[in-house]
């Protein structure tokens, strides 16, 4: 059976949900893909018939090896489009998820390759997520939630996990973007706000905004003391 771009997009979302704490559910898929739950159920049946996934009783669906390969193609295309839209076309990082969502259904493989080259063969999307290679290799991500890092922790912001345009614009204003160095200066008790230095600026971050940031710490072992 031929896999259509829409089928591939579903597979991409299933893959993302499989690797998220939410897990794969009909309602999560319906929300992410902006379709109705019955449409999701119909598509899952088609993908099952095409050998892309299996239903596991009481657990939902799981991608087959072939399904996973198609999913990674979809994710690659989505993330490459995002980089292309930001770097080459000058869109804001808060605008590109929506754009990529529509475009990925229409572009050809040759278009994708050209985009990759023009954007400088990027390895990560503007939000810090790794782009699968053409061969379907996806770099393992080793980061953690900023809000779970201890006071004194230092390192680099790696990913921003939100599609909320307002949050993305706010984070960009503060310079809290992938690649920025951070240092947690203080934390108010009882899940209170964090005081963080990012680059050469200081910010007070509430939990709602801090929890979308994922960071890589300079010293995971906690061996670091005060050798600034
Ligand atoms: Zn992205």
PDB file of N, CA, C and O in Angstrom, residues 29-73:
ATOM      1  N   UNK A  29      -4.043  12.791  19.557  1.00  0.00           N
ATOM      2  CA  UNK A  29      -3.802  12.860  18.113  1.00  0.00           C
ATOM      3  C   UNK A  29      -4.767  13.840  17.448  1.00  0.00           C
ATOM      4  O   UNK A  29      -4.375  14.636  16.594  1.00  0.00           O
ATOM      5  N   UNK A  30      -6.039  13.769  17.852  1.00  0.00           N
ATOM      6  CA  UNK A  30      -7.048  14.653  17.263  1.00  0.00           C
ATOM      7  C   UNK A  30      -6.681  16.112  17.513  1.00  0.00           C
ATOM      8  O   UNK A  30      -6.784  16.954  16.617  1.00  0.00           O
ATOM      9  N   UNK A  31      -6.194  16.380  18.722  1.00  0.00           N
ATOM     10  CA  UNK A  31      -5.842  17.757  19.059  1.00  0.00           C
ATOM     11  C   UNK A  31      -4.631  18.229  18.266  1.00  0.00           C
ATOM     12  O   UNK A  31      -4.637  19.305  17.680  1.00  0.00           O
ATOM     13  N   UNK A  32      -3.585  17.385  18.225  1.00  0.00           N
ATOM     14  CA  UNK A  32      -2.353  17.777  17.534  1.00  0.00           C
ATOM     15  C   UNK A  32      -2.580  17.971  16.039  1.00  0.00           C
ATOM     16  O   UNK A  32      -1.992  18.838  15.422  1.00  0.00           O
ATOM     17  N   UNK A  33      -3.421  17.116  15.451  1.00  0.00           N
ATOM     18  CA  UNK A  33      -3.606  17.168  14.000  1.00  0.00           C
ATOM     19  C   UNK A  33      -4.819  18.000  13.585  1.00  0.00           C
ATOM     20  O   UNK A  33      -5.093  18.149  12.407  1.00  0.00           O
ATOM     21  N   UNK A  34      -5.517  18.522  14.587  1.00  0.00           N
ATOM     22  CA  UNK A  34      -6.681  19.371  14.325  1.00  0.00           C
ATOM     23  C   UNK A  34      -7.720  18.659  13.460  1.00  0.00           C
ATOM     24  O   UNK A  34      -8.171  19.175  12.444  1.00  0.00           O
ATOM     25  N   UNK A  35      -8.054  17.449  13.873  1.00  0.00           N
ATOM     26  CA  UNK A  35      -9.114  16.676  13.208  1.00  0.00           C
ATOM     27  C   UNK A  35     -10.027  16.107  14.308  1.00  0.00           C
ATOM     28  O   UNK A  35      -9.721  16.215  15.491  1.00  0.00           O
ATOM     29  N   UNK A  36     -11.120  15.457  13.888  1.00  0.00           N
ATOM     30  CA  UNK A  36     -12.052  14.916  14.882  1.00  0.00           C
ATOM     31  C   UNK A  36     -11.581  13.539  15.355  1.00  0.00           C
ATOM     32  O   UNK A  36     -10.896  12.829  14.613  1.00  0.00           O
ATOM     33  N   UNK A  37     -11.955  13.150  16.575  1.00  0.00           N
ATOM     34  CA  UNK A  37     -11.585  11.803  17.054  1.00  0.00           C
ATOM     35  C   UNK A  37     -12.043  10.671  16.112  1.00  0.00           C
ATOM     36  O   UNK A  37     -11.262   9.744  15.878  1.00  0.00           O
ATOM     37  N   UNK A  38     -13.264  10.721  15.539  1.00  0.00           N
ATOM     38  CA  UNK A  38     -13.634   9.635  14.607  1.00  0.00           C
ATOM     39  C   UNK A  38     -12.706   9.555  13.391  1.00  0.00           C
ATOM     40  O   UNK A  38     -12.410   8.465  12.896  1.00  0.00           O
ATOM     41  N   UNK A  39     -12.220  10.721  12.936  1.00  0.00           N
ATOM     42  CA  UNK A  39     -11.282  10.719  11.801  1.00  0.00           C
ATOM     43  C   UNK A  39      -9.983  10.027  12.206  1.00  0.00           C
ATOM     44  O   UNK A  39      -9.387   9.295  11.408  1.00  0.00           O
ATOM     45  N   UNK A  40      -9.568  10.239  13.449  1.00  0.00           N
ATOM     46  CA  UNK A  40      -8.352   9.580  13.942  1.00  0.00           C
ATOM     47  C   UNK A  40      -8.547   8.063  13.964  1.00  0.00           C
ATOM     48  O   UNK A  40      -7.694   7.305  13.503  1.00  0.00           O
ATOM     49  N   UNK A  41      -9.701   7.627  14.462  1.00  0.00           N
ATOM     50  CA  UNK A  41      -9.984   6.197  14.565  1.00  0.00           C
ATOM     51  C   UNK A  41      -9.950   5.549  13.175  1.00  0.00           C
ATOM     52  O   UNK A  41      -9.345   4.488  12.978  1.00  0.00           O
ATOM     53  N   UNK A  42     -10.565   6.223  12.201  1.00  0.00           N
ATOM     54  CA  UNK A  42     -10.565   5.693  10.817  1.00  0.00           C
ATOM     55  C   UNK A  42      -9.136   5.580  10.285  1.00  0.00           C
ATOM     56  O   UNK A  42      -8.752   4.583   9.681  1.00  0.00           O
ATOM     57  N   UNK A  43      -8.340   6.637  10.527  1.00  0.00           N
ATOM     58  CA  UNK A  43      -6.968   6.628  10.015  1.00  0.00           C
ATOM     59  C   UNK A  43      -6.123   5.560  10.699  1.00  0.00           C
ATOM     60  O   UNK A  43      -5.302   4.903  10.053  1.00  0.00           O
ATOM     61  N   UNK A  44      -6.336   5.362  11.989  1.00  0.00           N
ATOM     62  CA  UNK A  44      -5.560   4.330  12.698  1.00  0.00           C
ATOM     63  C   UNK A  44      -5.848   2.952  12.099  1.00  0.00           C
ATOM     64  O   UNK A  44      -4.958   2.116  11.968  1.00  0.00           O
ATOM     65  N   UNK A  45      -7.113   2.742  11.689  1.00  0.00           N
ATOM     66  CA  UNK A  45      -7.470   1.459  11.071  1.00  0.00           C
ATOM     67  C   UNK A  45      -6.729   1.296   9.735  1.00  0.00           C
ATOM     68  O   UNK A  45      -6.176   0.236   9.443  1.00  0.00           O
ATOM     69  N   UNK A  46      -6.685   2.395   8.947  1.00  0.00           N
ATOM     70  CA  UNK A  46      -5.971   2.332   7.660  1.00  0.00           C
ATOM     71  C   UNK A  46      -4.488   2.048   7.868  1.00  0.00           C
ATOM     72  O   UNK A  46      -3.871   1.276   7.130  1.00  0.00           O
ATOM     73  N   UNK A  47      -3.908   2.707   8.860  1.00  0.00           N
ATOM     74  CA  UNK A  47      -2.474   2.528   9.122  1.00  0.00           C
ATOM     75  C   UNK A  47      -2.183   1.110   9.611  1.00  0.00           C
ATOM     76  O   UNK A  47      -1.141   0.534   9.293  1.00  0.00           O
ATOM     77  N   UNK A  48      -3.120   0.572  10.348  1.00  0.00           N
ATOM     78  CA  UNK A  48      -3.009  -0.813  10.807  1.00  0.00           C
ATOM     79  C   UNK A  48      -3.019  -1.755   9.595  1.00  0.00           C
ATOM     80  O   UNK A  48      -2.136  -2.611   9.446  1.00  0.00           O
ATOM     81  N   UNK A  49      -3.977  -1.545   8.695  1.00  0.00           N
ATOM     82  CA  UNK A  49      -4.083  -2.381   7.483  1.00  0.00           C
ATOM     83  C   UNK A  49      -2.825  -2.272   6.628  1.00  0.00           C
ATOM     84  O   UNK A  49      -2.440  -3.218   5.951  1.00  0.00           O
ATOM     85  N   UNK A  50      -2.206  -1.100   6.649  1.00  0.00           N
ATOM     86  CA  UNK A  50      -1.000  -0.885   5.838  1.00  0.00           C
ATOM     87  C   UNK A  50       0.253  -1.441   6.524  1.00  0.00           C
ATOM     88  O   UNK A  50       1.356  -1.321   5.994  1.00  0.00           O
ATOM     89  N   UNK A  51       0.081  -2.027   7.712  1.00  0.00           N
ATOM     90  CA  UNK A  51       1.228  -2.624   8.415  1.00  0.00           C
ATOM     91  C   UNK A  51       2.114  -1.607   9.112  1.00  0.00           C
ATOM     92  O   UNK A  51       3.256  -1.894   9.459  1.00  0.00           O
ATOM     93  N   UNK A  52       1.582  -0.398   9.317  1.00  0.00           N
ATOM     94  CA  UNK A  52       2.392   0.672   9.923  1.00  0.00           C
ATOM     95  C   UNK A  52       2.352   0.634  11.447  1.00  0.00           C
ATOM     96  O   UNK A  52       3.188   1.231  12.101  1.00  0.00           O
ATOM     97  N   UNK A  53       1.343  -0.008  11.998  1.00  0.00           N
ATOM     98  CA  UNK A  53       1.249  -0.064  13.465  1.00  0.00           C
ATOM     99  C   UNK A  53       0.453  -1.270  13.912  1.00  0.00           C
ATOM    100  O   UNK A  53      -0.201  -1.937  13.107  1.00  0.00           O
ATOM    101  N   UNK A  54       0.540  -1.549  15.195  1.00  0.00           N
ATOM    102  CA  UNK A  54      -0.256  -2.635  15.758  1.00  0.00           C
ATOM    103  C   UNK A  54      -1.046  -2.100  16.945  1.00  0.00           C
ATOM    104  O   UNK A  54      -0.593  -1.192  17.643  1.00  0.00           O
ATOM    105  N   UNK A  55      -2.233  -2.659  17.134  1.00  0.00           N
ATOM    106  CA  UNK A  55      -3.034  -2.310  18.299  1.00  0.00           C
ATOM    107  C   UNK A  55      -2.654  -3.232  19.434  1.00  0.00           C
ATOM    108  O   UNK A  55      -2.619  -4.450  19.270  1.00  0.00           O
ATOM    109  N   UNK A  56      -2.354  -2.666  20.575  1.00  0.00           N
ATOM    110  CA  UNK A  56      -2.076  -3.484  21.751  1.00  0.00           C
ATOM    111  C   UNK A  56      -3.241  -3.287  22.718  1.00  0.00           C
ATOM    112  O   UNK A  56      -3.523  -2.152  23.100  1.00  0.00           O
ATOM    113  N   UNK A  57      -3.933  -4.378  23.077  1.00  0.00           N
ATOM    114  CA  UNK A  57      -5.108  -4.223  23.943  1.00  0.00           C
ATOM    115  C   UNK A  57      -4.772  -3.448  25.219  1.00  0.00           C
ATOM    116  O   UNK A  57      -3.746  -3.707  25.837  1.00  0.00           O
ATOM    117  N   UNK A  58      -5.633  -2.520  25.565  1.00  0.00           N
ATOM    118  CA  UNK A  58      -5.521  -1.678  26.773  1.00  0.00           C
ATOM    119  C   UNK A  58      -4.330  -0.731  26.755  1.00  0.00           C
ATOM    120  O   UNK A  58      -4.071  -0.032  27.705  1.00  0.00           O
ATOM    121  N   UNK A  59      -3.554  -0.715  25.696  1.00  0.00           N
ATOM    122  CA  UNK A  59      -2.395   0.194  25.674  1.00  0.00           C
ATOM    123  C   UNK A  59      -2.431   1.149  24.500  1.00  0.00           C
ATOM    124  O   UNK A  59      -1.653   2.092  24.452  1.00  0.00           O
ATOM    125  N   UNK A  60      -3.287   0.870  23.516  1.00  0.00           N
ATOM    126  CA  UNK A  60      -3.331   1.736  22.348  1.00  0.00           C
ATOM    127  C   UNK A  60      -2.520   1.175  21.199  1.00  0.00           C
ATOM    128  O   UNK A  60      -2.496  -0.033  20.996  1.00  0.00           O
ATOM    129  N   UNK A  61      -1.823   2.054  20.476  1.00  0.00           N
ATOM    130  CA  UNK A  61      -1.126   1.610  19.280  1.00  0.00           C
ATOM    131  C   UNK A  61       0.385   1.728  19.435  1.00  0.00           C
ATOM    132  O   UNK A  61       0.884   2.506  20.233  1.00  0.00           O
ATOM    133  N   UNK A  62       1.085   0.914  18.635  1.00  0.00           N
ATOM    134  CA  UNK A  62       2.530   0.966  18.612  1.00  0.00           C
ATOM    135  C   UNK A  62       2.989   0.909  17.165  1.00  0.00           C
ATOM    136  O   UNK A  62       2.458   0.120  16.385  1.00  0.00           O
ATOM    137  N   UNK A  63       3.944   1.738  16.797  1.00  0.00           N
ATOM    138  CA  UNK A  63       4.416   1.758  15.418  1.00  0.00           C
ATOM    139  C   UNK A  63       5.209   0.496  15.105  1.00  0.00           C
ATOM    140  O   UNK A  63       5.974   0.012  15.943  1.00  0.00           O
ATOM    141  N   UNK A  64       5.042  -0.015  13.868  1.00  0.00           N
ATOM    142  CA  UNK A  64       5.900  -1.106  13.409  1.00  0.00           C
ATOM    143  C   UNK A  64       7.228  -0.489  12.977  1.00  0.00           C
ATOM    144  O   UNK A  64       7.372   0.732  12.931  1.00  0.00           O
ATOM    145  N   UNK A  65       8.204  -1.350  12.634  1.00  0.00           N
ATOM    146  CA  UNK A  65       9.499  -0.831  12.174  1.00  0.00           C
ATOM    147  C   UNK A  65       9.311   0.061  10.957  1.00  0.00           C
ATOM    148  O   UNK A  65       9.897   1.135  10.857  1.00  0.00           O
ATOM    149  N   UNK A  66       8.465  -0.405  10.043  1.00  0.00           N
ATOM    150  CA  UNK A  66       8.214   0.381   8.830  1.00  0.00           C
ATOM    151  C   UNK A  66       7.489   1.683   9.176  1.00  0.00           C
ATOM    152  O   UNK A  66       7.792   2.744   8.622  1.00  0.00           O
ATOM    153  N   UNK A  67       6.544   1.605  10.116  1.00  0.00           N
ATOM    154  CA  UNK A  67       5.819   2.792  10.548  1.00  0.00           C
ATOM    155  C   UNK A  67       6.748   3.823  11.158  1.00  0.00           C
ATOM    156  O   UNK A  67       6.612   5.022  10.934  1.00  0.00           O
ATOM    157  N   UNK A  68       7.727   3.319  11.910  1.00  0.00           N
ATOM    158  CA  UNK A  68       8.683   4.218  12.546  1.00  0.00           C
ATOM    159  C   UNK A  68       9.551   4.919  11.491  1.00  0.00           C
ATOM    160  O   UNK A  68       9.846   6.105  11.609  1.00  0.00           O
ATOM    161  N   UNK A  69       9.910   4.161  10.464  1.00  0.00           N
ATOM    162  CA  UNK A  69      10.735   4.762   9.406  1.00  0.00           C
ATOM    163  C   UNK A  69       9.980   5.899   8.714  1.00  0.00           C
ATOM    164  O   UNK A  69      10.511   6.973   8.471  1.00  0.00           O
ATOM    165  N   UNK A  70       8.710   5.637   8.408  1.00  0.00           N
ATOM    166  CA  UNK A  70       7.889   6.673   7.755  1.00  0.00           C
ATOM    167  C   UNK A  70       7.677   7.862   8.692  1.00  0.00           C
ATOM    168  O   UNK A  70       7.659   9.012   8.259  1.00  0.00           O
ATOM    169  N   UNK A  71       7.525   7.579   9.988  1.00  0.00           N
ATOM    170  CA  UNK A  71       7.330   8.643  10.982  1.00  0.00           C
ATOM    171  C   UNK A  71       8.537   9.574  11.004  1.00  0.00           C
ATOM    172  O   UNK A  71       8.397  10.797  11.020  1.00  0.00           O
ATOM    173  N   UNK A  72       9.738   8.987  10.974  1.00  0.00           N
ATOM    174  CA  UNK A  72      10.951   9.802  11.028  1.00  0.00           C
ATOM    175  C   UNK A  72      11.114  10.644   9.765  1.00  0.00           C
ATOM    176  O   UNK A  72      11.616  11.761   9.816  1.00  0.00           O
ATOM    177  N   UNK A  73      10.627  10.112   8.626  1.00  0.00           N
ATOM    178  CA  UNK A  73      10.647  10.926   7.391  1.00  0.00           C
ATOM    179  C   UNK A  73       9.773  12.153   7.555  1.00  0.00           C
ATOM    180  O   UNK A  73      10.106  13.249   7.125  1.00  0.00           O
TER     181      UNK A  73
END
